[in-house]
PDB file of C-alpha atoms in Angstrom:
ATOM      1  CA  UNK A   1     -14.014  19.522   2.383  1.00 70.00           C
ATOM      2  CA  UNK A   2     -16.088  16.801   0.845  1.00 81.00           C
ATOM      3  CA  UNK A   3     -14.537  17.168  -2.266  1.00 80.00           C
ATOM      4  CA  UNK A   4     -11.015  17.326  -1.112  1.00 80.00           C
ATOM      5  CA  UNK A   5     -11.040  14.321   0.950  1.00 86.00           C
ATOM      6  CA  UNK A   6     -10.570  11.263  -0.110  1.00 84.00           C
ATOM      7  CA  UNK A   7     -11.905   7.673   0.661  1.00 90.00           C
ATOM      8  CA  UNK A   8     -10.958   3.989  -0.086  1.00 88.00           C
ATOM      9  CA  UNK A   9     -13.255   2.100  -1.603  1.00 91.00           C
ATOM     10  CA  UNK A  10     -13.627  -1.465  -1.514  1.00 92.00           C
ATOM     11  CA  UNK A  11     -15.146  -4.233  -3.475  1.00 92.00           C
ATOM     12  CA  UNK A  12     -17.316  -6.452  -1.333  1.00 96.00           C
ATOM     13  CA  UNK A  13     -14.601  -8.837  -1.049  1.00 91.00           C
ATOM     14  CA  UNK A  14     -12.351  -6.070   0.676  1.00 89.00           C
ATOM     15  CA  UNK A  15      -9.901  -5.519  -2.337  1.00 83.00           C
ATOM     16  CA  UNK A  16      -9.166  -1.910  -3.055  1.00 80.00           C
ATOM     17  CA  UNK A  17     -10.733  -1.151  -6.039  1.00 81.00           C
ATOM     18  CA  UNK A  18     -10.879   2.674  -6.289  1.00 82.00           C
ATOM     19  CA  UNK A  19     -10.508   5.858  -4.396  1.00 80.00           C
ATOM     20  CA  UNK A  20     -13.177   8.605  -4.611  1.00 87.00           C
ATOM     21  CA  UNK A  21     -14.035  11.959  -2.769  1.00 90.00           C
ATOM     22  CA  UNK A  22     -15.948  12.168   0.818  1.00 93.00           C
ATOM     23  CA  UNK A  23     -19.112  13.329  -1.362  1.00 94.00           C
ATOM     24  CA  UNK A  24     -19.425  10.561  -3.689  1.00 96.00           C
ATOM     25  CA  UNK A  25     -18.976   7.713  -0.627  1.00 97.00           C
ATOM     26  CA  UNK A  26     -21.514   9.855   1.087  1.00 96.00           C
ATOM     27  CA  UNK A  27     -23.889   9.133  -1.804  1.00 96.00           C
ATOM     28  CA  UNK A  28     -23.474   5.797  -2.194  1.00 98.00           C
ATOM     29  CA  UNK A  29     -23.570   5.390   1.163  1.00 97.00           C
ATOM     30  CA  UNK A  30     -26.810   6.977   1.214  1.00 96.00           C
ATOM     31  CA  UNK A  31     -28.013   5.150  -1.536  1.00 98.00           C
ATOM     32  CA  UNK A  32     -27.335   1.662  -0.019  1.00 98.00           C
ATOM     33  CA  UNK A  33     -24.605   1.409  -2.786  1.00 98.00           C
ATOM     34  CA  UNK A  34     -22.226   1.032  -0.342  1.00 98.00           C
ATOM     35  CA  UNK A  35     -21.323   0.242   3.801  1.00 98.00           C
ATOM     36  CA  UNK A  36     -19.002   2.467   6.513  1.00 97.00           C
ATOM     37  CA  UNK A  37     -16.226   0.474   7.160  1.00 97.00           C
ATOM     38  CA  UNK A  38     -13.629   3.241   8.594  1.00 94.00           C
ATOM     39  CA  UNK A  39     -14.626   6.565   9.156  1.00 93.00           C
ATOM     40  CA  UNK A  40     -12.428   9.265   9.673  1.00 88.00           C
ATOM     41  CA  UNK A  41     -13.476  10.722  13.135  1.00 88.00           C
ATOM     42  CA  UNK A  42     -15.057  13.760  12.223  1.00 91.00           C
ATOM     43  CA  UNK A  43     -18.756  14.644  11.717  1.00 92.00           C
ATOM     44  CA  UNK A  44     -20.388  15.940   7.961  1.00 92.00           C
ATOM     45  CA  UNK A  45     -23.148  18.319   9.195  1.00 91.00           C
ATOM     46  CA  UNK A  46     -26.577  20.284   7.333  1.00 89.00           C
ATOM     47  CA  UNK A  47     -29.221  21.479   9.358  1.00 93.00           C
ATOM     48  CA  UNK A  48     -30.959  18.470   8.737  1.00 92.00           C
ATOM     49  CA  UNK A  49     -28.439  15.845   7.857  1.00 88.00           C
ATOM     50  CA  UNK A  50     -25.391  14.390  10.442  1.00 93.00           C
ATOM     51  CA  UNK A  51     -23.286  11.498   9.765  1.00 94.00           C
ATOM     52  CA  UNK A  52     -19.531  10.608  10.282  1.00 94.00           C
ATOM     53  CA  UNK A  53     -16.988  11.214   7.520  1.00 95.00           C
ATOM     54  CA  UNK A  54     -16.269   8.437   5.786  1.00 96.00           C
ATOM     55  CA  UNK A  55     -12.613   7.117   5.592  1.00 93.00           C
ATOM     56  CA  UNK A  56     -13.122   3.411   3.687  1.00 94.00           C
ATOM     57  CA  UNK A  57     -16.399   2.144   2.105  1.00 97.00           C
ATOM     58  CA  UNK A  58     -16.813  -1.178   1.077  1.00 98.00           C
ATOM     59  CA  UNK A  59     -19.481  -2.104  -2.314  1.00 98.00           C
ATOM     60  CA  UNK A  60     -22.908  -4.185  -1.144  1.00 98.00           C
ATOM     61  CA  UNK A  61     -21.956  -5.650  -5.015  1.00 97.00           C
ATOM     62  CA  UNK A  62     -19.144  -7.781  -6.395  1.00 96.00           C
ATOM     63  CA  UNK A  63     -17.651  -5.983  -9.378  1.00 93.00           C
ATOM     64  CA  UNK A  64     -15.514  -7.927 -11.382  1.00 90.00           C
ATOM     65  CA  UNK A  65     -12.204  -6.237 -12.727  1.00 80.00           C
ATOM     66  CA  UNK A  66      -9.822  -7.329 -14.967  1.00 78.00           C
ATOM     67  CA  UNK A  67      -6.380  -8.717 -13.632  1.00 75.00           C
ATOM     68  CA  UNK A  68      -3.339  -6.441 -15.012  1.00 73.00           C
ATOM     69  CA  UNK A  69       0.114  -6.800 -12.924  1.00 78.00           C
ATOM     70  CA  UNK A  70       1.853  -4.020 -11.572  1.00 80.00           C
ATOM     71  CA  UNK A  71       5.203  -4.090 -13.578  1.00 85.00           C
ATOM     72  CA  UNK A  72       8.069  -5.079 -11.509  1.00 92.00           C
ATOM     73  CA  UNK A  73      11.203  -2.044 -11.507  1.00 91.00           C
ATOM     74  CA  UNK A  74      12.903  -0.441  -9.083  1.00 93.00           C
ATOM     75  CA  UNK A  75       9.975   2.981  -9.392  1.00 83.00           C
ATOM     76  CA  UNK A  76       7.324   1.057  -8.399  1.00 85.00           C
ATOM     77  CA  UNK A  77       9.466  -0.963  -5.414  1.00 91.00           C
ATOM     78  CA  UNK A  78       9.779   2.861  -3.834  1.00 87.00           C
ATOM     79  CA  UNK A  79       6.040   3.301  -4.002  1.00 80.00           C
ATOM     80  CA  UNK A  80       5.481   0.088  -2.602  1.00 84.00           C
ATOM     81  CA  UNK A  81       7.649   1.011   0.270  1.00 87.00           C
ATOM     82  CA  UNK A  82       6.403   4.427   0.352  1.00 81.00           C
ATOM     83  CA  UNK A  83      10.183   6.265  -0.395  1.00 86.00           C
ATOM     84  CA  UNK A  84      11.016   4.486   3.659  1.00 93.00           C
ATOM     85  CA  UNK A  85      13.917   1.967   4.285  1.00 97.00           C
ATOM     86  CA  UNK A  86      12.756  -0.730   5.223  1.00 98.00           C
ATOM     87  CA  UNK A  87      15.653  -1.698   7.905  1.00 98.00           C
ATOM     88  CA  UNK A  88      15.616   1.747   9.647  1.00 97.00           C
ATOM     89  CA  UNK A  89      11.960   3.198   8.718  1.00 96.00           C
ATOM     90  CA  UNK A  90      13.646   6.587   7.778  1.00 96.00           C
ATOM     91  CA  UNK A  91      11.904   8.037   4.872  1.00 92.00           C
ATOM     92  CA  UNK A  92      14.080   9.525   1.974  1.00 91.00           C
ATOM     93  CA  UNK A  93      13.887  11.186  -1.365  1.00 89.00           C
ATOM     94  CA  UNK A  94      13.851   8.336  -4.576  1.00 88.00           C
ATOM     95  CA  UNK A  95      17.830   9.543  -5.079  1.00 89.00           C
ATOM     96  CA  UNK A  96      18.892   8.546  -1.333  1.00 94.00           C
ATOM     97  CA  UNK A  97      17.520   5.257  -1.730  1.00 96.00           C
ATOM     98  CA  UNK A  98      18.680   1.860  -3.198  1.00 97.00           C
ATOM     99  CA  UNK A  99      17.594  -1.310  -3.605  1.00 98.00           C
ATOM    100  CA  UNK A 100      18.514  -4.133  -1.547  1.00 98.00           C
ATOM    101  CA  UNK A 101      18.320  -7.987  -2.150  1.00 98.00           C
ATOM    102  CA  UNK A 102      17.093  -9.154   0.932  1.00 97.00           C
ATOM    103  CA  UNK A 103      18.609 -12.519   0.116  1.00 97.00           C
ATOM    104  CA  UNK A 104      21.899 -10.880  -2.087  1.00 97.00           C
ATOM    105  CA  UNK A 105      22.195 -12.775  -5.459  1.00 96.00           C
ATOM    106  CA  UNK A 106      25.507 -14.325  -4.580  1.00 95.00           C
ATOM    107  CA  UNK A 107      24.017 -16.257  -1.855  1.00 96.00           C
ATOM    108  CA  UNK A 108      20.694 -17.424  -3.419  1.00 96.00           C
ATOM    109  CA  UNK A 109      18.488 -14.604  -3.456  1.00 96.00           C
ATOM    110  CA  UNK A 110      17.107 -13.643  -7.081  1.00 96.00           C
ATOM    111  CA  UNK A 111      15.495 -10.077  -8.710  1.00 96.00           C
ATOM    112  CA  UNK A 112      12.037 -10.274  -7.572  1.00 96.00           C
ATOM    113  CA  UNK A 113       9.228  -8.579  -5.600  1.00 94.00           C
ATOM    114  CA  UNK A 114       9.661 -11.058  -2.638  1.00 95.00           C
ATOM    115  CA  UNK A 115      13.169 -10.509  -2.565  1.00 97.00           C
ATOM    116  CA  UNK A 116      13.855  -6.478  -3.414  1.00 98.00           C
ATOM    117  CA  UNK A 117      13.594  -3.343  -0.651  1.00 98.00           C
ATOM    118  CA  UNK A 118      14.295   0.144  -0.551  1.00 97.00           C
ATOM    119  CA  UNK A 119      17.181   0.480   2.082  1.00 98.00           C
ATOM    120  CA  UNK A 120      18.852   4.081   2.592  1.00 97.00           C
ATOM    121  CA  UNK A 121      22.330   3.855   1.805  1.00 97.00           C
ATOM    122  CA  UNK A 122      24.076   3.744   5.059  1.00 97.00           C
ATOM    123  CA  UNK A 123      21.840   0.714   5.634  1.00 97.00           C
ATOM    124  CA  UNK A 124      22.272  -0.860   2.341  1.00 97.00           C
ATOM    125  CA  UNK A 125      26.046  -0.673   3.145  1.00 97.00           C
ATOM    126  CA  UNK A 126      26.026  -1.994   6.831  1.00 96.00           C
ATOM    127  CA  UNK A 127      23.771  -5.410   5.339  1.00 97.00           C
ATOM    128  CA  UNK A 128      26.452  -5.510   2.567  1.00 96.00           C
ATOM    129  CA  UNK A 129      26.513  -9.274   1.065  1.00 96.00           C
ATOM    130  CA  UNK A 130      25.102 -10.336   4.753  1.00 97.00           C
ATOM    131  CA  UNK A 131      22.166 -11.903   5.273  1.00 97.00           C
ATOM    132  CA  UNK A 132      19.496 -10.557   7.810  1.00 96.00           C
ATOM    133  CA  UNK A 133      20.037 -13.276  10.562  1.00 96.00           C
ATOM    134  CA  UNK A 134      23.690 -12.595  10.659  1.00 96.00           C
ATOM    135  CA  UNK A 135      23.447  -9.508  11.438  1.00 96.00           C
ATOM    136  CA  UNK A 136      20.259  -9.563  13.672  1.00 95.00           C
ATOM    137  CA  UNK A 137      18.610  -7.228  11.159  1.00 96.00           C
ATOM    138  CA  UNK A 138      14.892  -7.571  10.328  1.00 96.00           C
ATOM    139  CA  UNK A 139      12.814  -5.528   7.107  1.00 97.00           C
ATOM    140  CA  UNK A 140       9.921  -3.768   8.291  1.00 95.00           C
ATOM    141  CA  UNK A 141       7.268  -4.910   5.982  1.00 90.00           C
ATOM    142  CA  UNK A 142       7.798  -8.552   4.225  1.00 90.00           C
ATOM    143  CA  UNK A 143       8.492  -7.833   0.434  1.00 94.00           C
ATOM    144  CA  UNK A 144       5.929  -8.979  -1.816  1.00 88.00           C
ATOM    145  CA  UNK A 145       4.051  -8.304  -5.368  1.00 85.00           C
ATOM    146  CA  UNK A 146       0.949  -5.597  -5.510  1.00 78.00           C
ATOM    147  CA  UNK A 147      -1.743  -7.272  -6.944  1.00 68.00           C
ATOM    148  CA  UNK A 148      -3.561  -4.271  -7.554  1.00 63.00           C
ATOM    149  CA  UNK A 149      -2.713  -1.075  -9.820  1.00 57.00           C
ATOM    150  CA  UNK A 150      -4.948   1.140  -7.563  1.00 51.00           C
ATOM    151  CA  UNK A 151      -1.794   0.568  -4.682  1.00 60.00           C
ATOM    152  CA  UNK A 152       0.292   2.711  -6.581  1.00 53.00           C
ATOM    153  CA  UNK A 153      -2.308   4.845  -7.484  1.00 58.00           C
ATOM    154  CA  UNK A 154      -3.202   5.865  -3.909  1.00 53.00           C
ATOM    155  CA  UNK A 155       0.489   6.955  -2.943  1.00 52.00           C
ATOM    156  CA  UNK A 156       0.799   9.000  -6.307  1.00 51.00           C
ATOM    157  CA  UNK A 157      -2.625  10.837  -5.636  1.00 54.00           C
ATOM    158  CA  UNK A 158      -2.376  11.058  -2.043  1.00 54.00           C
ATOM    159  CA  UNK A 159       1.152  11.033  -1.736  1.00 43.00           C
ATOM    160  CA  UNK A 160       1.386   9.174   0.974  1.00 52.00           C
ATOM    161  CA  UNK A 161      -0.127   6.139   2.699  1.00 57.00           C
ATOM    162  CA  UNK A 162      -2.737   6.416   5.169  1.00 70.00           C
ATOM    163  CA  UNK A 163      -2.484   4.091   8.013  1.00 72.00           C
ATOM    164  CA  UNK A 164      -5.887   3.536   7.931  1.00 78.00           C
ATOM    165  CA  UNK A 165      -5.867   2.037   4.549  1.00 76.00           C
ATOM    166  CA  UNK A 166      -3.301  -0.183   4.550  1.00 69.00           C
ATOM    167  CA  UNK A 167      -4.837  -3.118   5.857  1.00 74.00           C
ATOM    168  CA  UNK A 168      -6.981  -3.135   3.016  1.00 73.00           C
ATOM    169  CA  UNK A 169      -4.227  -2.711   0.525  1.00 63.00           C
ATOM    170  CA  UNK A 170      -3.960  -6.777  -0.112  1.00 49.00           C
ATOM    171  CA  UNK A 171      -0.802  -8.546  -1.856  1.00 44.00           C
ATOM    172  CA  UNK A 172      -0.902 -11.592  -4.519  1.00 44.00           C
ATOM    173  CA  UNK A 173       0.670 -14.824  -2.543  1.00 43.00           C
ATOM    174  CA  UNK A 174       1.621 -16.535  -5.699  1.00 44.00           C
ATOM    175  CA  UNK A 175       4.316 -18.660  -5.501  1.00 34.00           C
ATOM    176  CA  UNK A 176       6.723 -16.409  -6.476  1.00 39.00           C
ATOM    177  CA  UNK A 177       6.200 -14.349  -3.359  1.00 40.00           C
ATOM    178  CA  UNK A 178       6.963 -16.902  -0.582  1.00 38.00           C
ATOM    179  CA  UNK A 179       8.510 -15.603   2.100  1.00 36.00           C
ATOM    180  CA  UNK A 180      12.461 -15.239   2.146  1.00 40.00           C
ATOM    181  CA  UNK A 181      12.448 -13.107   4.949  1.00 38.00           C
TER     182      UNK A 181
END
């Protein structure tokens, strides 16, 4: 089990940094290394040691890593939106889904991370050349750029996003990412 499980970890400025198994958090935990920040709601047990399992851990240290963006194509836009429309919140299969301008390029709207969404195709075809307010049709999650490679990282490993985590999971509001929803 501790080896299996897996757990966010955080730099001390709450930026995903890394993921790592139950026993290794444990340890640094242990070894003041490192601070509970979720736990998963079940209990690690020895005859003489008890604690909760640990779901996120954040670093008592600042670790400085070096900046490398997360290239923009349409692969990475599914694992940023976890393979799940993003007008109906069904989730598909990479070959059901397309990508939608949120703002369609003949109105405006350019190719970019603050502008691009996985949409299945019945709803890519109902939003057509529309834009959301005309059709009273809102995205789930606001489109923007990953700052961090270890995003994309967690959805391969795990293979899915835990709810849990996904607060921590912070975006890059550069310019480029304004909202245009």
């Amino acid at each position: 089990m501790l080896t299996q499980h897996r757990v966010l970890v955080l730099n001390s400025s709450y930026e995903a940094i890394n993921i790592c198994t139950a026993k290794r958090a444990i340890l640094m935990l242990l070894s003041g290394k490192a601070d509970l920040v979720e736990n998963a709601g079940e209990e690690v047990r020895s005859p003489t040691f008890r604690m909760t399992l640990p779901e996120v851990i954040r670093l008592r240290r600042y670790i400085s890593l070096p900046y490398r963006p997360i290239p923009y194509c349409r692969k990475n836009i599914m694992l940023r939106d976890g393979f799940i429309c993003q007008y109906c919140g069904e989730q598909f299969s990479p070959d059901e889904l397309t990508l939608d301008h949120v703002i369609p390029i003949s109105r405006g709207g350019h190719d970019s991370w603050s502008n691009v969404v996985t949409a299945c195709k019945h709803c890519n075809h109902k939003k057509g050349n529309n834009l959301l307010e005309e059709l009273g049709m809102n995205v789930l999650s606001r489109p923007r750029r990953p700052t961090l490679p270890t995003f994309l990282h967690l959805v391969r490993v795990i293979g899915k996003k835990r709810d849990v985590w996904r607060k921590y999971l912070f975006y890059d509001d550069d310019e480029e990412n304004e909202a245009v929803v």
